[in-house]
Coordinates of C-alpha atoms in Angstrom, one line a residue:
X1 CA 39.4 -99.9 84.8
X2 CA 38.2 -103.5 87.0
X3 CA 37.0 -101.1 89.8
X4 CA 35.2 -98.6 87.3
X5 CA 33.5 -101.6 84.9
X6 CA 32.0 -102.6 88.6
X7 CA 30.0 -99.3 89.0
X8 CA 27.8 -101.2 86.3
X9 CA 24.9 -98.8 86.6
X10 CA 26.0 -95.8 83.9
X11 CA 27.9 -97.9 81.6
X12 CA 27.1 -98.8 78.2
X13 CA 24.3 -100.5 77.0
X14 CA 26.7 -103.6 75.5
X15 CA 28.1 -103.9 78.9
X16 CA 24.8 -103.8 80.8
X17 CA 23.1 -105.8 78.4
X18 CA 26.1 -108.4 78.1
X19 CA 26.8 -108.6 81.8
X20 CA 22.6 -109.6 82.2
X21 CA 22.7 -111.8 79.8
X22 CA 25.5 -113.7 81.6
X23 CA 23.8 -113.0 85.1
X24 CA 20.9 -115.1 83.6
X25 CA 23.2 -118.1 83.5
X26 CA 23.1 -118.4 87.4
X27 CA 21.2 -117.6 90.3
X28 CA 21.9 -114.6 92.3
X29 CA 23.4 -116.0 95.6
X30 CA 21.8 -115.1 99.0
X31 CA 24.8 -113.5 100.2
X32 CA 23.5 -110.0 99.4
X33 CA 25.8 -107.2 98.1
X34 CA 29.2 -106.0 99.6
X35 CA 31.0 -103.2 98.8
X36 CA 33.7 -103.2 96.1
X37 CA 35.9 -100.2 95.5
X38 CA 33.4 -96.9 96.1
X39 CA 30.0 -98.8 95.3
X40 CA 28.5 -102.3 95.5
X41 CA 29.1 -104.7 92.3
X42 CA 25.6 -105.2 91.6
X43 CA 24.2 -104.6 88.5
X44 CA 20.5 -103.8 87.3
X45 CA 19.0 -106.8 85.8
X46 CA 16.9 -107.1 83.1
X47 CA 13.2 -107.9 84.6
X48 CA 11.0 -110.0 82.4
X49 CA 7.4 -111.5 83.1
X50 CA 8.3 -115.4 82.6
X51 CA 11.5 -117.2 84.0
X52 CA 11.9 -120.6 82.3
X53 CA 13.1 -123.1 85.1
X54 CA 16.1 -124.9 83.6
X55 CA 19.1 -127.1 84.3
X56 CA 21.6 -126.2 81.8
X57 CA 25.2 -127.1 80.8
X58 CA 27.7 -124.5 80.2
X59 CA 30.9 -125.8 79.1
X60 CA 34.0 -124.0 79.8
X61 CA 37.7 -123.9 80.0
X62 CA 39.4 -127.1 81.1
X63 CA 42.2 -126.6 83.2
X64 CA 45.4 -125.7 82.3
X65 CA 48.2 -123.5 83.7
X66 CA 51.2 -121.6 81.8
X67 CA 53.8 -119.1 82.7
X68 CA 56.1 -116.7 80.8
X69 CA 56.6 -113.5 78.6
X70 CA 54.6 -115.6 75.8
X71 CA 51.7 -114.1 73.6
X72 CA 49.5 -116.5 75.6
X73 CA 49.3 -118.9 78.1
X74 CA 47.5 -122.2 78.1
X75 CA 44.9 -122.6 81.2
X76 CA 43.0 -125.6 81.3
X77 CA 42.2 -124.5 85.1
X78 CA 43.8 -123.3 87.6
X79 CA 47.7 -121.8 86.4
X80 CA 48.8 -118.6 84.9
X81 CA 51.4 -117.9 82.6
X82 CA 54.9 -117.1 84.1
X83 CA 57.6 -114.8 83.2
X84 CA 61.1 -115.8 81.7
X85 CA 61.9 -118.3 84.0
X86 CA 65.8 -116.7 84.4
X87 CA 64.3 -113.7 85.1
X88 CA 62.1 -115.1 87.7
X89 CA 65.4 -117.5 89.1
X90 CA 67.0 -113.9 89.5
X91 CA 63.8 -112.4 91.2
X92 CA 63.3 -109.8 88.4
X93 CA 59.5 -108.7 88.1
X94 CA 57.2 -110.8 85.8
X95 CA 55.3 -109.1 83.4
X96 CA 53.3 -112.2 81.3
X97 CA 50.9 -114.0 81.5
X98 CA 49.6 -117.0 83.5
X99 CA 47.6 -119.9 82.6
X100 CA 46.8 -123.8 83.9
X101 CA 44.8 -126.2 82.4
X102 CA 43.2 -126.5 85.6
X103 CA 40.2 -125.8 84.7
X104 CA 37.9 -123.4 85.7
X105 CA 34.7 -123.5 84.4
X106 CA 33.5 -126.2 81.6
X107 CA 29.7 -126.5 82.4
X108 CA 27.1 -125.2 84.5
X109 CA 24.2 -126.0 86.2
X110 CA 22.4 -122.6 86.1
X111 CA 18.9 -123.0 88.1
X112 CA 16.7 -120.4 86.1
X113 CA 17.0 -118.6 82.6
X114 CA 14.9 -115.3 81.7
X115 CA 13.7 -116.1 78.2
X116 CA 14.9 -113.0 76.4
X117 CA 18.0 -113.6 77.1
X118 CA 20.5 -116.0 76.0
X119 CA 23.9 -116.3 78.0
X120 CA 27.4 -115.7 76.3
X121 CA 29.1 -115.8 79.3
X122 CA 32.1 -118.4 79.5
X123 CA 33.9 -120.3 76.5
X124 CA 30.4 -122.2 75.8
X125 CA 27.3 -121.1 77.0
X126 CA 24.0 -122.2 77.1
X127 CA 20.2 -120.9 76.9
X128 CA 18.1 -124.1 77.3
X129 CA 14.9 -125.1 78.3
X130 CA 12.3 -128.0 77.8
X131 CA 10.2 -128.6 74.0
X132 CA 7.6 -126.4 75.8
X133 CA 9.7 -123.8 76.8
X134 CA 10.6 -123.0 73.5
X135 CA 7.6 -122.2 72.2
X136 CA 7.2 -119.3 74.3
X137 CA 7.3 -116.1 73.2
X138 CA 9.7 -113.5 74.9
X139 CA 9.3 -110.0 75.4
X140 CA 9.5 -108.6 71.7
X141 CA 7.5 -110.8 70.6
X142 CA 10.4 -113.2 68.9
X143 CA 10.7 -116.9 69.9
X144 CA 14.1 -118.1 70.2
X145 CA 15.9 -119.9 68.2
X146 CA 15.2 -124.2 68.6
X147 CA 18.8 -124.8 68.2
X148 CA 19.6 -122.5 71.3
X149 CA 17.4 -125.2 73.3
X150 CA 18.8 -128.0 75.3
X151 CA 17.3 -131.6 74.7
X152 CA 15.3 -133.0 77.6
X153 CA 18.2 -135.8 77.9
X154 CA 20.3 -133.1 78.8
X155 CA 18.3 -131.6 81.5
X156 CA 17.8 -134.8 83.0
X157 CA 21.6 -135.5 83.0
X158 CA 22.7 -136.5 86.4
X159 CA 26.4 -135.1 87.4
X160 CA 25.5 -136.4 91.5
X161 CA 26.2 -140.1 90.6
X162 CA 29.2 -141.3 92.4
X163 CA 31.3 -141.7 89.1
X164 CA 32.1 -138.0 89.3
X165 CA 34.2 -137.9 93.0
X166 CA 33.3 -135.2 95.2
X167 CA 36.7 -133.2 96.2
X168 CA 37.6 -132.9 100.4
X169 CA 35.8 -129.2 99.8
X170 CA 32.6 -130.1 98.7
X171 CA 30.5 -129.6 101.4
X172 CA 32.5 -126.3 102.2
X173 CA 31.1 -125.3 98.8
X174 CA 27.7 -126.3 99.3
X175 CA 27.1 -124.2 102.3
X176 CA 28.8 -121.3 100.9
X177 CA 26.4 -121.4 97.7
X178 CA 27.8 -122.9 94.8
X179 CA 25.3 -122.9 92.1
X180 CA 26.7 -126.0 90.0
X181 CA 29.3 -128.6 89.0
X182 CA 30.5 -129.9 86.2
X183 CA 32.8 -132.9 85.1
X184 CA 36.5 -132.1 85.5
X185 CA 39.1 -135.2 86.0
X186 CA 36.4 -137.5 86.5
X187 CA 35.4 -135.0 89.6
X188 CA 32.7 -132.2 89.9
X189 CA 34.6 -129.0 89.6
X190 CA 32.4 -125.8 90.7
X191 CA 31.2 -123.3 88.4
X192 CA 29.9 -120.5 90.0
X193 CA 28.7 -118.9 93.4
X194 CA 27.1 -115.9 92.5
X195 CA 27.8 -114.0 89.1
X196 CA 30.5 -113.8 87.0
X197 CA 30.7 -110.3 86.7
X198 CA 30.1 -110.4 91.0
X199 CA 33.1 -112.8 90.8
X200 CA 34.9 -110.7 88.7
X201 CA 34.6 -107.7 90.7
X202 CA 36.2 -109.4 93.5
X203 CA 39.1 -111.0 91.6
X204 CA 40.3 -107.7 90.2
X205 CA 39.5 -105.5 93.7
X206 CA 39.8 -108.1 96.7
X207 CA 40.5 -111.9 97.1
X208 CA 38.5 -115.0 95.9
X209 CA 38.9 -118.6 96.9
X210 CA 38.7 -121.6 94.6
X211 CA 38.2 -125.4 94.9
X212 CA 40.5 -126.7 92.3
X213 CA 40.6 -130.1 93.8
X214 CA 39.7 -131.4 90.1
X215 CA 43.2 -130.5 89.1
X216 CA 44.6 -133.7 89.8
X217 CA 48.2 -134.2 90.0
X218 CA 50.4 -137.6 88.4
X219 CA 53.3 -138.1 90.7
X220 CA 56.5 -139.1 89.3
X221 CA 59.1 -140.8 91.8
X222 CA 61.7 -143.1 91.4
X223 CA 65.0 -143.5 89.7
X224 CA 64.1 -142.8 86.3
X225 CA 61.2 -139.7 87.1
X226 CA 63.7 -137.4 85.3
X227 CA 63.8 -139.7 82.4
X228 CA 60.2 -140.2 81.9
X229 CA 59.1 -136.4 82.3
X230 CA 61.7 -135.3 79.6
X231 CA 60.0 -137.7 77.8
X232 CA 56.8 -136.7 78.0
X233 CA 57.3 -132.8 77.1
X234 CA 58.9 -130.5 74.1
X235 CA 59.9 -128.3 77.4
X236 CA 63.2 -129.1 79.5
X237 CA 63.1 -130.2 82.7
X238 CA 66.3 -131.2 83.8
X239 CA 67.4 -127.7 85.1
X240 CA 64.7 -127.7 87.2
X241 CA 65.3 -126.7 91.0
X242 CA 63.7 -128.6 93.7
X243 CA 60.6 -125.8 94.5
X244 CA 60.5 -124.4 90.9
X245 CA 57.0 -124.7 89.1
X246 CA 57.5 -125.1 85.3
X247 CA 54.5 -125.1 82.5
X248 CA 55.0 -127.6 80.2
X249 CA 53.1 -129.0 77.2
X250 CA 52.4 -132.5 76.7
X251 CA 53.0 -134.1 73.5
X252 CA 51.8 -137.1 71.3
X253 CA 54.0 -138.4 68.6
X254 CA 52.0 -136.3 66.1
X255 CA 53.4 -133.3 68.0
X256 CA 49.7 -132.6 69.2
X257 CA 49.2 -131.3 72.3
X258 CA 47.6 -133.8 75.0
X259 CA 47.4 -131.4 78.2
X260 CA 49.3 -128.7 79.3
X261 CA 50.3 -129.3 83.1
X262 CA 52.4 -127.4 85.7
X263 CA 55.7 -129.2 86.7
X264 CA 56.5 -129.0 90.2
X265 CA 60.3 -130.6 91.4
X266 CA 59.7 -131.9 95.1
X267 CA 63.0 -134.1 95.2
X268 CA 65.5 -135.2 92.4
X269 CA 63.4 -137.9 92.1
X270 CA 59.8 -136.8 92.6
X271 CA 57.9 -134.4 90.6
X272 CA 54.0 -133.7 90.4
X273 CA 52.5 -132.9 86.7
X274 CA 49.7 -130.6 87.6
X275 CA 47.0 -131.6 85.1
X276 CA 43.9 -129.8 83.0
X277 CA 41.2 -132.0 82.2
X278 CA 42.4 -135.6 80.6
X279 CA 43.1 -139.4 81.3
X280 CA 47.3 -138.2 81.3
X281 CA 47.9 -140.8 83.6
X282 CA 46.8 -143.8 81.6
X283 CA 49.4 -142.1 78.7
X284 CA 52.4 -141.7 81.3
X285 CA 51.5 -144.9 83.0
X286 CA 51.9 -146.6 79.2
X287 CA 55.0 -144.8 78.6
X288 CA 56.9 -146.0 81.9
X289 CA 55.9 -149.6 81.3
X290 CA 57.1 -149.4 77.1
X291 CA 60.2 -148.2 78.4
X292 CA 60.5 -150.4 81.6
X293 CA 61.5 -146.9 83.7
X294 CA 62.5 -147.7 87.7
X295 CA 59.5 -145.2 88.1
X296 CA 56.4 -145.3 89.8
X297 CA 53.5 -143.8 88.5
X298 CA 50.1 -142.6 90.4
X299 CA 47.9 -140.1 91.5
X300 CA 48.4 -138.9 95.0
X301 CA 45.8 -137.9 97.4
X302 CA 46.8 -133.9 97.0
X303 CA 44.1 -131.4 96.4
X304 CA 44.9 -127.5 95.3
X305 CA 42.7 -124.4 96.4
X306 CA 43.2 -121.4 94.8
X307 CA 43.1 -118.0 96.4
X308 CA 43.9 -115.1 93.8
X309 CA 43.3 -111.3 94.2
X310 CA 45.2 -108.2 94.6
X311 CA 45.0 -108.8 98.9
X312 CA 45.9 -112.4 98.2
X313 CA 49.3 -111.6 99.3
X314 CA 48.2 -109.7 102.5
X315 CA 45.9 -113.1 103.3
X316 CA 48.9 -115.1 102.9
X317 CA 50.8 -113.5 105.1
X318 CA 48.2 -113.4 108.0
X319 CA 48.3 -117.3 107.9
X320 CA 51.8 -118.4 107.0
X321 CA 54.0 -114.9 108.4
X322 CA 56.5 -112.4 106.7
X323 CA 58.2 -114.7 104.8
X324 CA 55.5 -115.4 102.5
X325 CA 56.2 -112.4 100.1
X326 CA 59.8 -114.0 99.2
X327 CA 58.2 -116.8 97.3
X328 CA 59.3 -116.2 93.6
X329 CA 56.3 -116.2 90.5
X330 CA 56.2 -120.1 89.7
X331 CA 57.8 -121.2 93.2
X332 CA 56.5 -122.8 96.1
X333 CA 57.1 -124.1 99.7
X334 CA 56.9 -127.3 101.4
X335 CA 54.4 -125.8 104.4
X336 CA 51.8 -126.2 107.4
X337 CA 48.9 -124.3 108.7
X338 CA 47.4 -125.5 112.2
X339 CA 49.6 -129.0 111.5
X340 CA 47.4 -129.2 107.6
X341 CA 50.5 -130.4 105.5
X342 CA 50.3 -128.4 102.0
X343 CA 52.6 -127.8 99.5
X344 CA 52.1 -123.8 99.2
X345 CA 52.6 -122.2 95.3
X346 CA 52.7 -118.9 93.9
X347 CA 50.5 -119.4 90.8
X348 CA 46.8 -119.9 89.5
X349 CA 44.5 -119.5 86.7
X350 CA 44.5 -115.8 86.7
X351 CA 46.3 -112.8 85.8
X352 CA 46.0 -111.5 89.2
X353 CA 48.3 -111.9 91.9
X354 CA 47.8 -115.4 93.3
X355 CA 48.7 -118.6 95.4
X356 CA 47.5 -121.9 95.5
X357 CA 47.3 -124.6 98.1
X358 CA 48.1 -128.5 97.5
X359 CA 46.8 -129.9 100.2
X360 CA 47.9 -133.1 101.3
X361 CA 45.8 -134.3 103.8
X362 CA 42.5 -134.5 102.2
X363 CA 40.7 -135.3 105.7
X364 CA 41.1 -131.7 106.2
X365 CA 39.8 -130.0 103.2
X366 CA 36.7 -128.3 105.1
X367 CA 39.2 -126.9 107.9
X368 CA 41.7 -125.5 105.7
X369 CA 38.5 -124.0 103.5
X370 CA 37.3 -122.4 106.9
X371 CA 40.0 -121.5 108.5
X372 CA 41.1 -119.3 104.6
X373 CA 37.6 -117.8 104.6
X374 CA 37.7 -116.7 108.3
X375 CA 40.8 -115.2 108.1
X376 CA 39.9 -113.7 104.7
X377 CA 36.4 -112.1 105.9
X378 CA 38.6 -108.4 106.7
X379 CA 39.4 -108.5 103.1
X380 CA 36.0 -109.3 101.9
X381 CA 36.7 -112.7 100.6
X382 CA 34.1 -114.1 98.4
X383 CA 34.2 -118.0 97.1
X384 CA 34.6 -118.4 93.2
X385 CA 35.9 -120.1 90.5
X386 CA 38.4 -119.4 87.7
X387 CA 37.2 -116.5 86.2
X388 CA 36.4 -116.5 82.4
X389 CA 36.1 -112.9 81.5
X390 CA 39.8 -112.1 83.9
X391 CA 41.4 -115.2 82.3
X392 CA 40.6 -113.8 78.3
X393 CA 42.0 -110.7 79.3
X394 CA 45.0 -111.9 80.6
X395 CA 45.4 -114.4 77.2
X396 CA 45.3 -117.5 79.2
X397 CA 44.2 -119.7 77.0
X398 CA 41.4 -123.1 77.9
X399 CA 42.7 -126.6 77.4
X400 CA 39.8 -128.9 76.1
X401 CA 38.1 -125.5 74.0
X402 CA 41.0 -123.0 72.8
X403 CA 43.7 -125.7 72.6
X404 CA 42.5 -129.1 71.9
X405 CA 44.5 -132.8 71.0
X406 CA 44.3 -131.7 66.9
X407 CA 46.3 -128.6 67.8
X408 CA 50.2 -129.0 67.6
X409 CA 52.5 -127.2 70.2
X410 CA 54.1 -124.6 67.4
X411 CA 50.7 -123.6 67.1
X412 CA 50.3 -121.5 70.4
X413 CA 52.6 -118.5 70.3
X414 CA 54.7 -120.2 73.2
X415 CA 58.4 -119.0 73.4
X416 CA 60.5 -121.2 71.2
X417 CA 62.3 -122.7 74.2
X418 CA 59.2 -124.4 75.6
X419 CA 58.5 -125.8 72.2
X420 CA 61.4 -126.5 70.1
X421 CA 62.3 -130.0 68.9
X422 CA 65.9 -128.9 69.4
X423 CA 65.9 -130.2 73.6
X424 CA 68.4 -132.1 73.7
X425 CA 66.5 -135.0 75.7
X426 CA 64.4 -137.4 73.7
X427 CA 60.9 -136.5 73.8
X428 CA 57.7 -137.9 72.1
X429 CA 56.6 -136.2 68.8
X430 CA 60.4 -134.4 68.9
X431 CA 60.8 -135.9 65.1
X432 CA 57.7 -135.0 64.0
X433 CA 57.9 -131.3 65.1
X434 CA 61.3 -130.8 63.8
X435 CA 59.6 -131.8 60.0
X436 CA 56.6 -129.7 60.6
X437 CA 58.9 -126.9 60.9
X438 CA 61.3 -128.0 58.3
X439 CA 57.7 -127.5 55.7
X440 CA 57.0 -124.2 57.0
X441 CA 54.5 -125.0 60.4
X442 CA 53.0 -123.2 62.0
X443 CA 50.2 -123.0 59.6
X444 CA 47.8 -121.4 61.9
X445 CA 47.7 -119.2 65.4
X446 CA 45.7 -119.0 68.4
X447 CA 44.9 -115.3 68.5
X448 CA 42.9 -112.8 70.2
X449 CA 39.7 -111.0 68.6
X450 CA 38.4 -107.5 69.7
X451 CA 34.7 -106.9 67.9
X452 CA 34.6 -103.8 66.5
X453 CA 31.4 -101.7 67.3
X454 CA 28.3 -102.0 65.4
X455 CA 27.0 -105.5 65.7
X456 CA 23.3 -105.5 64.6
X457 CA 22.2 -106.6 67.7
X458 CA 22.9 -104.5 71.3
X459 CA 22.7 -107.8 73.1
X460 CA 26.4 -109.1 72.2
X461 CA 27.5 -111.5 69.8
X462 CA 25.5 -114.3 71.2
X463 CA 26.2 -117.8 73.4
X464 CA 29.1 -119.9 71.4
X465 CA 27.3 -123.5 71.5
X466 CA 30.0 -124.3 68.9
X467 CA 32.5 -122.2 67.3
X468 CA 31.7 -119.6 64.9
X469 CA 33.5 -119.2 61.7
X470 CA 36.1 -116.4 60.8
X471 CA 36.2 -115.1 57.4
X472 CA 38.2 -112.3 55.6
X473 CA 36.9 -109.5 52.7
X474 CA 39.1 -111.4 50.3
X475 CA 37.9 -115.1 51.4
X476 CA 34.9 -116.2 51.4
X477 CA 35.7 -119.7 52.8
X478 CA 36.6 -119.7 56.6
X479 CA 39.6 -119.1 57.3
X480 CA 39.5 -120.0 61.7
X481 CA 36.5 -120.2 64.6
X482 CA 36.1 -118.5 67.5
X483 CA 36.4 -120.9 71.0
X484 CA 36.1 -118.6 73.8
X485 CA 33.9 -114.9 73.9
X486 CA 32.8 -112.7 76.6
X487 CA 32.4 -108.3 77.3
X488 CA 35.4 -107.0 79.0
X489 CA 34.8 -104.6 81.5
X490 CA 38.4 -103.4 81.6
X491 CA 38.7 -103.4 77.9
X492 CA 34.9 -101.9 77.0
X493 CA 34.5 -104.5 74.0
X494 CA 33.8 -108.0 73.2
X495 CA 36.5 -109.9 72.9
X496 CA 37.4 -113.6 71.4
X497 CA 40.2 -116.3 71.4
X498 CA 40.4 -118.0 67.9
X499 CA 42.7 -120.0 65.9
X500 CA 43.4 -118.4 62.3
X501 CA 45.3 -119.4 59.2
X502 CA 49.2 -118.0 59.8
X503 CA 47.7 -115.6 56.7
X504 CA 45.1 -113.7 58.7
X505 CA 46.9 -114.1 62.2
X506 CA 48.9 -111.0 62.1
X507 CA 47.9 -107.9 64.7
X508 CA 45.5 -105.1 63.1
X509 CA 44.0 -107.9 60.7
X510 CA 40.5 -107.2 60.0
X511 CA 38.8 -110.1 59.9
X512 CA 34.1 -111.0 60.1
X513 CA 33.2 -113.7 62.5
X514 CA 30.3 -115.2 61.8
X515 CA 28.3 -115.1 65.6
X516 CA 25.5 -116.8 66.8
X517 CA 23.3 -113.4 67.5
X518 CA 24.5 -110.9 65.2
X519 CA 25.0 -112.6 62.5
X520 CA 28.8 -111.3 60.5
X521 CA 30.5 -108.8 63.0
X522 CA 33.9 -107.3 62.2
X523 CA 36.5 -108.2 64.6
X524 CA 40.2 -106.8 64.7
X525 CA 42.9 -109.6 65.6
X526 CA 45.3 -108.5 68.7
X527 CA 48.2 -110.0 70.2
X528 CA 47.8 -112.2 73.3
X529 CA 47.3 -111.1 76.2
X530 CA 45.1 -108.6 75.7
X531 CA 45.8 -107.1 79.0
X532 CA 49.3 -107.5 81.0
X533 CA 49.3 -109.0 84.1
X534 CA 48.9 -107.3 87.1
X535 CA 51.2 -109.2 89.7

């Protein structure tokens, strides 16, 4: 279905329409086309008379990473969701989803915006323009909306200051064509080189690479670095093998969930928490000085690339030899390429078969981009970032916009084991969560929409500045919103991530969401993911 919903040309009006509208969000890149599957992923786009010059902010998924057999995944960036982690220990196939709060796409800097069309592209996107620009008629004759408009302060926002670091790749993005940034760990995470539906094309057919630098890591060493992670997460740790990744959620003493990092084990005494977008290490650094743990606490210089895609595997090899297909789903290698030290895992932020590369020699970082994309050009390599349209499909869900710091852990859908108040370490929020569940929590679930046909408008559901509410026939007050929305190629419908009361959570639910375009649209409530992964 990914290679077909590339041939773009004959297919439905919604997904024509929908994939222009999210063209619109960024500039074209100079690259020109290349061949994906039979034909070229290049859409027809919708031609108008004016083009509004703009500088808008799409805000995205954080970053986030998950693993396992589990409804859905959290990905605030970068990770996916792994399978049962004895089944993977034994080498058995993984069949779940992935997910990282690494975070992938959270705002956007799109150059130029066609006035008839308004983007729904990521988790939050954005049709903007200047006071003047909105009073411009568009083709039909309709002016848009003045709440779809970004302020002038806005467009005037500048994300170049030296506050917001610059990862080791930067300038490896810039001449390859990245169309924007936005804050991500207090660093400028890319958000797009061409399209997203270009993007997509390659993720599902070839091999992309990713600058996921902004997905910081808090290192853990010292006597008590065992002590202090149990501490921190509902998930157990101490089982852990030294090269085993492990997704674990981070909890407050509410039982809210803070970020959702991957754990890697380097040494009995040293682990990395892979984050999604938050200050985490201001909270852990609080938590080893309360309890006076031999532990010390910091960020180390260590930046992850990401290259995911079907021929990521065949890439791998080429640079590292044979032995790279024995790596296991959430395991990685201590490893060097042309003397670059890197830490090399078998995860990412997509539902595709992937790796990714924590570098650890930042001076580097435009070598080891080069020296991937060379190698990479005989499988048509393309740069990117973490794909929003790929990641829905696969249920991995966005830390900062699906899951936020007022949702608590029992409400994802995660296996019981990675949640449960039962571990027998200590852990914060462990007394809390063991009364929510003793009153009957969950009370709501993140869930997956599919729109039903029919919307009053051919144009999609419309850009999600905020989230829509979710209603039922039988009440009239809402009963859940909508956080993420895009077309799916593979699936031929719109589809949604939302958090609904436990009532109207259940699959086959019929339930209206209230959209930004269309007005009330019928959606039909499926279990996460909506698509297995591939690899």
């Amino acid at each position: 279905p990914h290679a077909r919903a590339c041939k773009l040309r004959g297919g439905s009006t919604h997904l024509r329409r929908s994939m222009e509208s999210v063209r619109s969000n960024l500039s074209a890149s100079a690259g020109g086309a290349r061949k994906v599957a039979a034909e070229p992923c290049k859409p027809e786009i919708l031609q108008t008379s004016k083009t509004v010059d703009l500088r808008g902010l799409v805000v995205d998924p954080g970053a986030g990473h998950a693993e396992g057999d589990a409804p859905a995944a959290l990905g605030s960036d970068l990770h996916p969701s792994a399978a049962d982690d004895d089944a993977a220990a034994k080498g058995a196939p993984v069949e779940s989803v992935e997910t990282q709060s690494a975070a992938v796409s959270d705002s956007t800097t799109p150059p130029a915006l066609e006035e008839d069309e308004f983007s729904e592209g990521y988790e939050c996107l954005n049709a903007g323009g200047s006071e003047a620009a909105s009073q411009m008629e568009v083709a039909d004759g309709k002016t848009p909306p003045p709440a779809k408009i970004l302020p002038d302060c806005l467009l005037r926002t500048n994300f170049s200051a030296l506050r917001f670091r610059k990862s080791c790749y930067f300038d490896a993005t810039v001449r390859h064509g990245v169309q924007g940034f936005v804050p991500y760990n207090h660093m400028l995470l890319p958000i797009g080189f061409s399209s997203p539906e270009d993007e997509y094309c390659s993720l599902c057919n070839d091999v992309c690479l990713w600058d996921v630098a902004a997905e910081r890591q808090v290192e853990l060493a010292g006597a008590d670095a065992l002590k202090l992670a149990e501490m921190l997460t509902p998930r157990p740790l101490a089982a852990m093998k030294i090269g085993e990744c492990r997704y674990a959620m981070i909890t407050d003493e509410a039982g809210k969930v803070l970020n959702d990092p991957i754990v890697l084990k380097l040494a009995d005494d040293r682990y990395w928490f892979s984050l999604a977008d938050s200050d985490l290490l201001l909270w852990i650094k609080g938590l080893a000085v309360a309890h006076q743990f031999s532990v010390c606490v910091t960020e180390p210089a260590v930046s992850p690339l990401a290259v995911q895609g079907p021929k990521s595997l065949a890439l791998m090899r080429d640079l590292f030899g044979e032995w790279v297909e024995t790596i296991k789903f959430y395991h990685f290698r201590e490893v060097e390429l042309d003397g670059i030290p890197m830490l090399l895992a078998r995860s990412g932020w997509s539902p595709e078969r992937g790796y990714e590369l924590y570098l650890q020699d930042e001076s580097r970082g435009d070598e080891l981009w080069e020296r991937i994309m060379e190698a990479g050009k005989k499988y048509f390599i393309q740069p990117g970032v973490p794909n929003q349209i790929r990641r829905m499909e696969g249920g991995l869900l966005s830390y900062g916009s699906d899951v936020t710091c007022e949702h608590n852990v029992l409400e994802l859908g995660l296996p019981a084991k990675w949640c449960s108040p039962d571990k027998a370490a200590d852990f914060v929020g462990k007394q809390t969560l063991q009364s929510l569940i003793a009153e009957g929590s969950p009370r709501r679930l993140v869930v997956g929409l599919e729109f039903r046909s029919g919307g009053t408008s051919d144009l999609g559901p419309g850009p999600l500045f905020k989230p829509w509410s979710v209603r039922t026939a039988s009440v009239k007050e809402a009963i859940g919103f909508v956080t993420s929305v895009c077309f799916s190629p593979a699936i031929g419908a719109h589809i949604a991530i939302a958090t609904l009361d436990i009532e109207a959570s259940a699959p086959g639910t019929v339930v209206t969401v209230d959209t930004a375009r269309s007005g009330p649209w019928e959606a039909v409530v499926q279990k996460l993911p909506f698509l297995p992964r591939k690899a």
